[in-house]
XYZ file of C-alpha atoms in Angstrom:
351
model
C -61.040 23.230 40.427
C -62.138 19.928 38.920
C -62.710 16.954 41.216
C -61.429 14.487 38.612
C -58.946 15.247 35.850
C -57.745 12.866 33.158
C -54.904 14.239 31.034
C -53.837 12.504 27.802
C -54.549 9.052 29.264
C -53.525 5.903 27.390
C -54.586 2.416 28.461
C -52.694 -0.466 26.832
C -53.299 -4.202 27.155
C -51.286 -7.120 25.844
C -53.293 -9.889 24.222
C -52.495 -13.577 24.481
C -50.798 -13.417 21.098
C -48.521 -10.691 22.595
C -50.047 -8.013 20.391
C -50.355 -4.711 22.259
C -53.804 -3.184 22.130
C -54.356 0.496 22.922
C -57.869 0.611 24.318
C -57.599 4.323 25.172
C -55.437 6.846 23.323
C -54.797 10.370 24.610
C -58.137 10.807 26.379
C -58.665 13.973 28.421
C -61.708 15.037 30.398
C -62.631 16.592 33.726
C -65.557 16.445 36.157
C -66.455 19.281 38.521
C -68.244 18.977 41.839
C -71.994 18.670 41.292
C -71.515 18.049 37.566
C -72.589 15.021 35.515
C -70.303 14.189 32.606
C -71.490 11.559 30.135
C -69.048 9.405 28.169
C -70.730 7.687 25.225
C -69.783 5.423 22.351
C -70.352 1.973 20.886
C -69.300 -1.190 22.694
C -65.564 -1.724 22.310
C -64.664 1.954 22.001
C -62.708 2.032 25.293
C -65.218 3.639 27.662
C -64.941 0.995 30.399
C -61.134 0.965 30.150
C -61.103 4.718 30.711
C -63.491 4.330 33.672
C -61.213 1.726 35.249
C -58.185 3.956 34.761
C -60.096 6.849 36.364
C -60.550 4.912 39.627
C -57.210 3.072 39.603
C -58.396 -0.412 38.642
C -55.914 -0.302 35.767
C -52.744 1.778 35.527
C -52.540 4.169 32.551
C -49.660 3.403 30.203
C -49.344 7.149 29.636
C -50.954 10.316 30.897
C -52.157 11.312 34.335
C -55.252 10.850 36.499
C -55.800 13.250 39.401
C -58.557 13.236 42.012
C -58.984 16.319 44.224
C -55.441 17.329 43.301
C -53.883 13.955 44.143
C -52.541 11.415 41.676
C -54.691 8.292 41.469
C -52.446 5.274 41.933
C -53.311 1.798 40.692
C -54.987 -0.428 43.274
C -52.851 -3.047 45.002
C -53.456 -5.486 47.851
C -52.682 -2.711 50.296
C -55.380 -0.410 51.603
C -56.118 2.556 49.404
C -55.085 5.988 50.786
C -57.978 7.430 52.744
C -58.182 10.508 50.511
C -58.890 8.299 47.498
C -61.791 6.444 49.136
C -63.931 9.436 48.174
C -63.544 8.262 44.572
C -66.023 5.431 44.032
C -67.145 3.140 41.211
C -70.537 1.554 40.500
C -70.352 -1.439 38.168
C -72.658 -2.319 35.295
C -74.211 -5.550 36.554
C -75.987 -5.285 39.938
C -76.492 -9.060 39.932
C -72.745 -9.725 40.185
C -71.472 -6.622 42.009
C -73.213 -7.608 45.277
C -72.269 -10.633 47.377
C -75.321 -12.946 47.353
C -74.336 -14.526 50.716
C -74.218 -11.331 52.746
C -77.049 -9.105 53.897
C -77.464 -5.799 52.123
C -76.865 -3.774 55.285
C -73.525 -5.476 55.964
C -72.318 -4.739 52.447
C -73.261 -1.069 52.684
C -71.613 -0.838 56.121
C -68.306 -1.966 54.567
C -67.975 1.472 53.009
C -68.596 3.493 56.178
C -65.653 5.378 57.722
C -63.525 3.293 60.063
C -65.004 3.135 63.553
C -68.616 3.702 62.458
C -70.315 0.654 63.902
C -73.001 -0.453 66.323
C -76.157 1.613 66.547
C -74.631 4.584 64.713
C -73.580 2.327 61.824
C -77.024 0.738 61.533
C -78.652 4.160 61.580
C -76.348 5.406 58.834
C -77.082 2.342 56.678
C -80.802 3.000 57.089
C -80.316 6.636 56.061
C -78.422 5.595 52.926
C -81.110 3.102 51.945
C -83.775 5.777 52.338
C -81.589 8.161 50.338
C -81.750 5.834 47.325
C -85.474 5.164 47.699
C -85.499 1.929 49.718
C -86.762 1.220 53.225
C -84.301 0.819 56.133
C -85.667 -2.701 56.616
C -83.972 -3.717 53.369
C -80.716 -3.919 55.332
C -81.767 -7.300 56.763
C -82.462 -8.885 53.392
C -80.214 -10.539 50.811
C -79.571 -9.265 47.249
C -81.580 -12.119 45.710
C -84.716 -10.649 47.281
C -84.528 -7.492 45.160
C -85.150 -6.570 41.518
C -82.375 -5.383 39.214
C -83.253 -1.723 39.699
C -83.345 -2.130 43.473
C -79.970 -3.888 43.453
C -78.458 -0.999 41.517
C -79.881 1.388 44.121
C -78.158 -0.733 46.783
C -74.881 -0.540 44.862
C -75.244 3.248 44.742
C -75.970 3.336 48.497
C -72.804 1.313 49.105
C -70.800 3.847 47.083
C -72.406 6.724 49.028
C -71.330 5.127 52.332
C -67.771 6.355 51.727
C -69.027 9.974 51.543
C -67.667 10.370 48.000
C -67.160 13.575 46.086
C -67.198 11.697 42.779
C -68.663 8.412 41.526
C -67.750 6.751 38.249
C -70.701 4.720 36.925
C -69.794 2.127 34.297
C -72.960 1.418 32.277
C -75.106 1.452 35.462
C -78.405 1.267 33.547
C -77.528 -1.191 30.782
C -78.913 -4.308 32.491
C -82.167 -2.666 33.640
C -85.549 -2.454 31.940
C -86.839 0.881 30.647
C -88.831 1.747 33.777
C -85.932 0.972 36.100
C -83.540 2.909 33.855
C -85.707 6.016 34.110
C -86.022 5.792 37.901
C -82.320 5.185 38.541
C -81.343 7.938 36.086
C -83.591 10.392 37.930
C -82.040 9.250 41.224
C -78.545 9.999 39.906
C -79.565 13.528 38.925
C -81.081 14.124 42.388
C -77.964 12.845 44.163
C -75.656 14.989 42.055
C -77.647 18.150 42.698
C -78.497 17.632 46.364
C -75.115 16.274 47.493
C -72.976 18.354 45.109
C -71.684 15.040 43.829
C -69.660 14.723 40.645
C -70.639 11.833 38.362
C -68.847 10.328 35.371
C -71.600 8.371 33.613
C -70.404 5.781 31.087
C -73.080 4.685 28.623
C -73.587 3.453 25.072
C -77.055 5.034 25.134
C -76.922 8.672 24.071
C -80.636 9.126 24.842
C -80.042 8.382 28.540
C -77.034 10.690 28.668
C -79.077 13.435 27.022
C -81.529 13.393 29.938
C -78.940 13.231 32.732
C -75.579 14.760 31.805
C -74.489 18.401 31.777
C -71.547 17.689 29.481
C -70.982 14.824 27.055
C -67.789 13.379 25.579
C -68.095 11.062 22.580
C -65.528 8.272 22.248
C -64.615 6.236 19.194
C -61.971 3.518 19.019
C -60.072 4.789 22.054
C -60.168 8.499 21.228
C -62.519 11.266 22.342
C -63.812 12.809 19.115
C -66.245 15.432 20.416
C -67.104 17.103 23.700
C -69.432 19.877 24.768
C -72.608 20.811 26.670
C -75.066 17.965 26.205
C -77.938 19.867 24.619
C -75.661 21.716 22.225
C -74.114 18.434 21.106
C -77.573 16.878 20.699
C -78.963 19.827 18.706
C -75.883 20.352 16.514
C -73.380 17.467 16.491
C -70.077 18.492 14.920
C -68.530 15.051 14.375
C -70.071 12.601 11.868
C -69.843 9.815 14.456
C -71.860 11.835 16.975
C -74.398 12.585 14.253
C -74.659 8.859 13.486
C -75.178 7.955 17.156
C -78.000 10.491 17.457
C -79.597 9.287 14.222
C -79.614 5.731 15.626
C -81.729 6.728 18.656
C -85.367 5.512 18.256
C -87.954 8.297 18.306
C -91.613 8.033 19.292
C -92.698 10.661 16.759
C -95.497 8.615 15.199
C -93.832 8.687 11.782
C -93.263 4.940 11.780
C -89.710 5.277 10.511
C -86.816 3.160 11.753
C -83.698 4.824 13.181
C -80.644 4.976 10.934
C -78.163 2.220 11.728
C -74.480 3.133 11.628
C -72.903 0.943 8.912
C -69.898 -1.258 9.592
C -68.271 -2.410 12.805
C -65.767 -0.887 15.218
C -62.324 -1.850 13.836
C -59.807 -3.934 15.768
C -58.178 -1.491 18.236
C -54.917 -3.411 17.848
C -54.920 -2.393 14.174
C -56.673 0.978 13.969
C -57.192 2.625 10.589
C -54.671 5.224 9.482
C -55.557 8.879 9.738
C -58.983 9.548 11.234
C -60.074 6.339 12.912
C -63.676 6.851 11.837
C -62.968 7.424 8.146
C -63.793 3.852 6.919
C -67.385 4.342 8.176
C -67.742 8.086 7.579
C -70.093 9.248 4.792
C -68.240 12.605 4.601
C -64.667 11.337 4.265
C -62.325 12.982 1.774
C -58.678 12.676 0.768
C -57.153 14.042 3.955
C -59.071 11.742 6.328
C -57.061 8.485 5.818
C -53.774 10.403 5.718
C -53.766 12.521 8.902
C -55.310 11.939 12.311
C -57.231 15.002 13.560
C -56.703 16.256 17.096
C -59.413 17.360 19.505
C -59.523 21.130 19.279
C -61.929 23.896 20.143
C -64.628 24.564 17.568
C -66.910 26.945 19.473
C -67.070 28.120 23.074
C -67.019 25.107 25.450
C -67.007 22.672 22.519
C -64.255 20.665 20.838
C -64.156 18.219 17.937
C -61.560 16.014 16.229
C -62.553 16.148 12.571
C -61.090 17.447 9.302
C -64.445 18.714 8.041
C -64.283 22.491 7.701
C -66.145 24.398 10.400
C -68.236 26.233 7.792
C -69.668 22.868 6.717
C -72.038 23.200 9.676
C -74.818 25.603 8.573
C -76.310 28.118 10.971
C -80.115 28.436 11.084
C -81.805 31.830 11.629
C -82.005 31.176 15.394
C -78.229 31.408 15.554
C -77.717 27.773 16.573
C -75.666 25.472 14.418
C -77.477 22.441 13.057
C -76.050 19.511 11.162
C -78.276 17.912 8.510
C -79.670 14.693 9.937
C -79.644 15.874 13.545
C -83.030 15.934 15.280
C -84.862 19.218 15.187
C -85.710 20.702 18.554
C -86.897 23.920 20.131
C -84.884 23.392 23.291
C -82.320 26.021 24.128
C -78.809 24.579 24.470
C -78.078 27.025 27.257
C -80.875 25.720 29.451
C -80.257 23.080 32.079
C -80.111 19.521 30.814
C -82.267 18.473 33.764
C -85.404 20.524 33.214
C -87.134 17.390 31.964
C -85.695 14.285 33.591
C -86.564 10.869 32.239
C -90.232 9.975 32.742
C -90.414 7.089 35.175
C -93.143 4.515 34.612
C -95.665 4.267 37.369
C -96.203 1.121 39.335
C -93.558 0.682 42.004
C -89.947 1.413 42.804
C -87.286 -0.124 40.630
């Protein structure tokens, strides 16, 4: 049974000009215990809105969100039901998600179960700090005394204090430098495996998701357009948008070539294009694309795509793996674990 289930979720906002904007349209995904699911897409595609709906920060205008079999209700001023405290969120910016006037240990202790105080509480805070790679003595310091990577580790420790079974991470690496990104990404993989912790990792960086997630869902203009095991999606993307995202990832191959930039901008979600929402930017569009909107449906085992391109448009190499022209060549087996080679962390200290 999945820890988190989102079924046909819509998230709608009303702008100041009273125009209704559907930030998320019919999104469905699930996260199992001990599994890392990546949700990727350009800025403005609705990823953060879906993350907020997943934890109850915004109420879905349609659809259903369930956590450990219980409906996730929108947060109010009242205390959240105890069962839902095991669903946690880590925000993007560690510089604003921590209170600069309170000691780190006090902020982590806020998440401990009710009644855990005194010596036992201090010991537990120290354990959590060590769990994320910091010393117990960090509890007596203030957030301003730490780097960005260290602050994000503190934010993760605070989420772990509630003994969660799932954490939603909304762009947790975006504000960090490359070294800190690698170290925190490796930490997330370790926590998921060792604590059997489900993670929903929101990111605009497909390269990071490739190194951390078991499954990836690709989102464009409010809709999920492709989903599947991460390595299979990376080796053989089925949707032209996924292919474009992969082509835009810089590669240190020594060829001296620049990555391919995806042309155009994400359209106004209040006025989405007719038919397939990606068709104005798609190099493979044909007559049907602006007329009918494709639905997310199974293409191969454990994979689904929302695209009108015929399935036989994806050639099959002699190895038996599908490969779309323009996707990076690789010898990695899609069936192997996505964590055999975690992100290389730069040496020279803890982020």
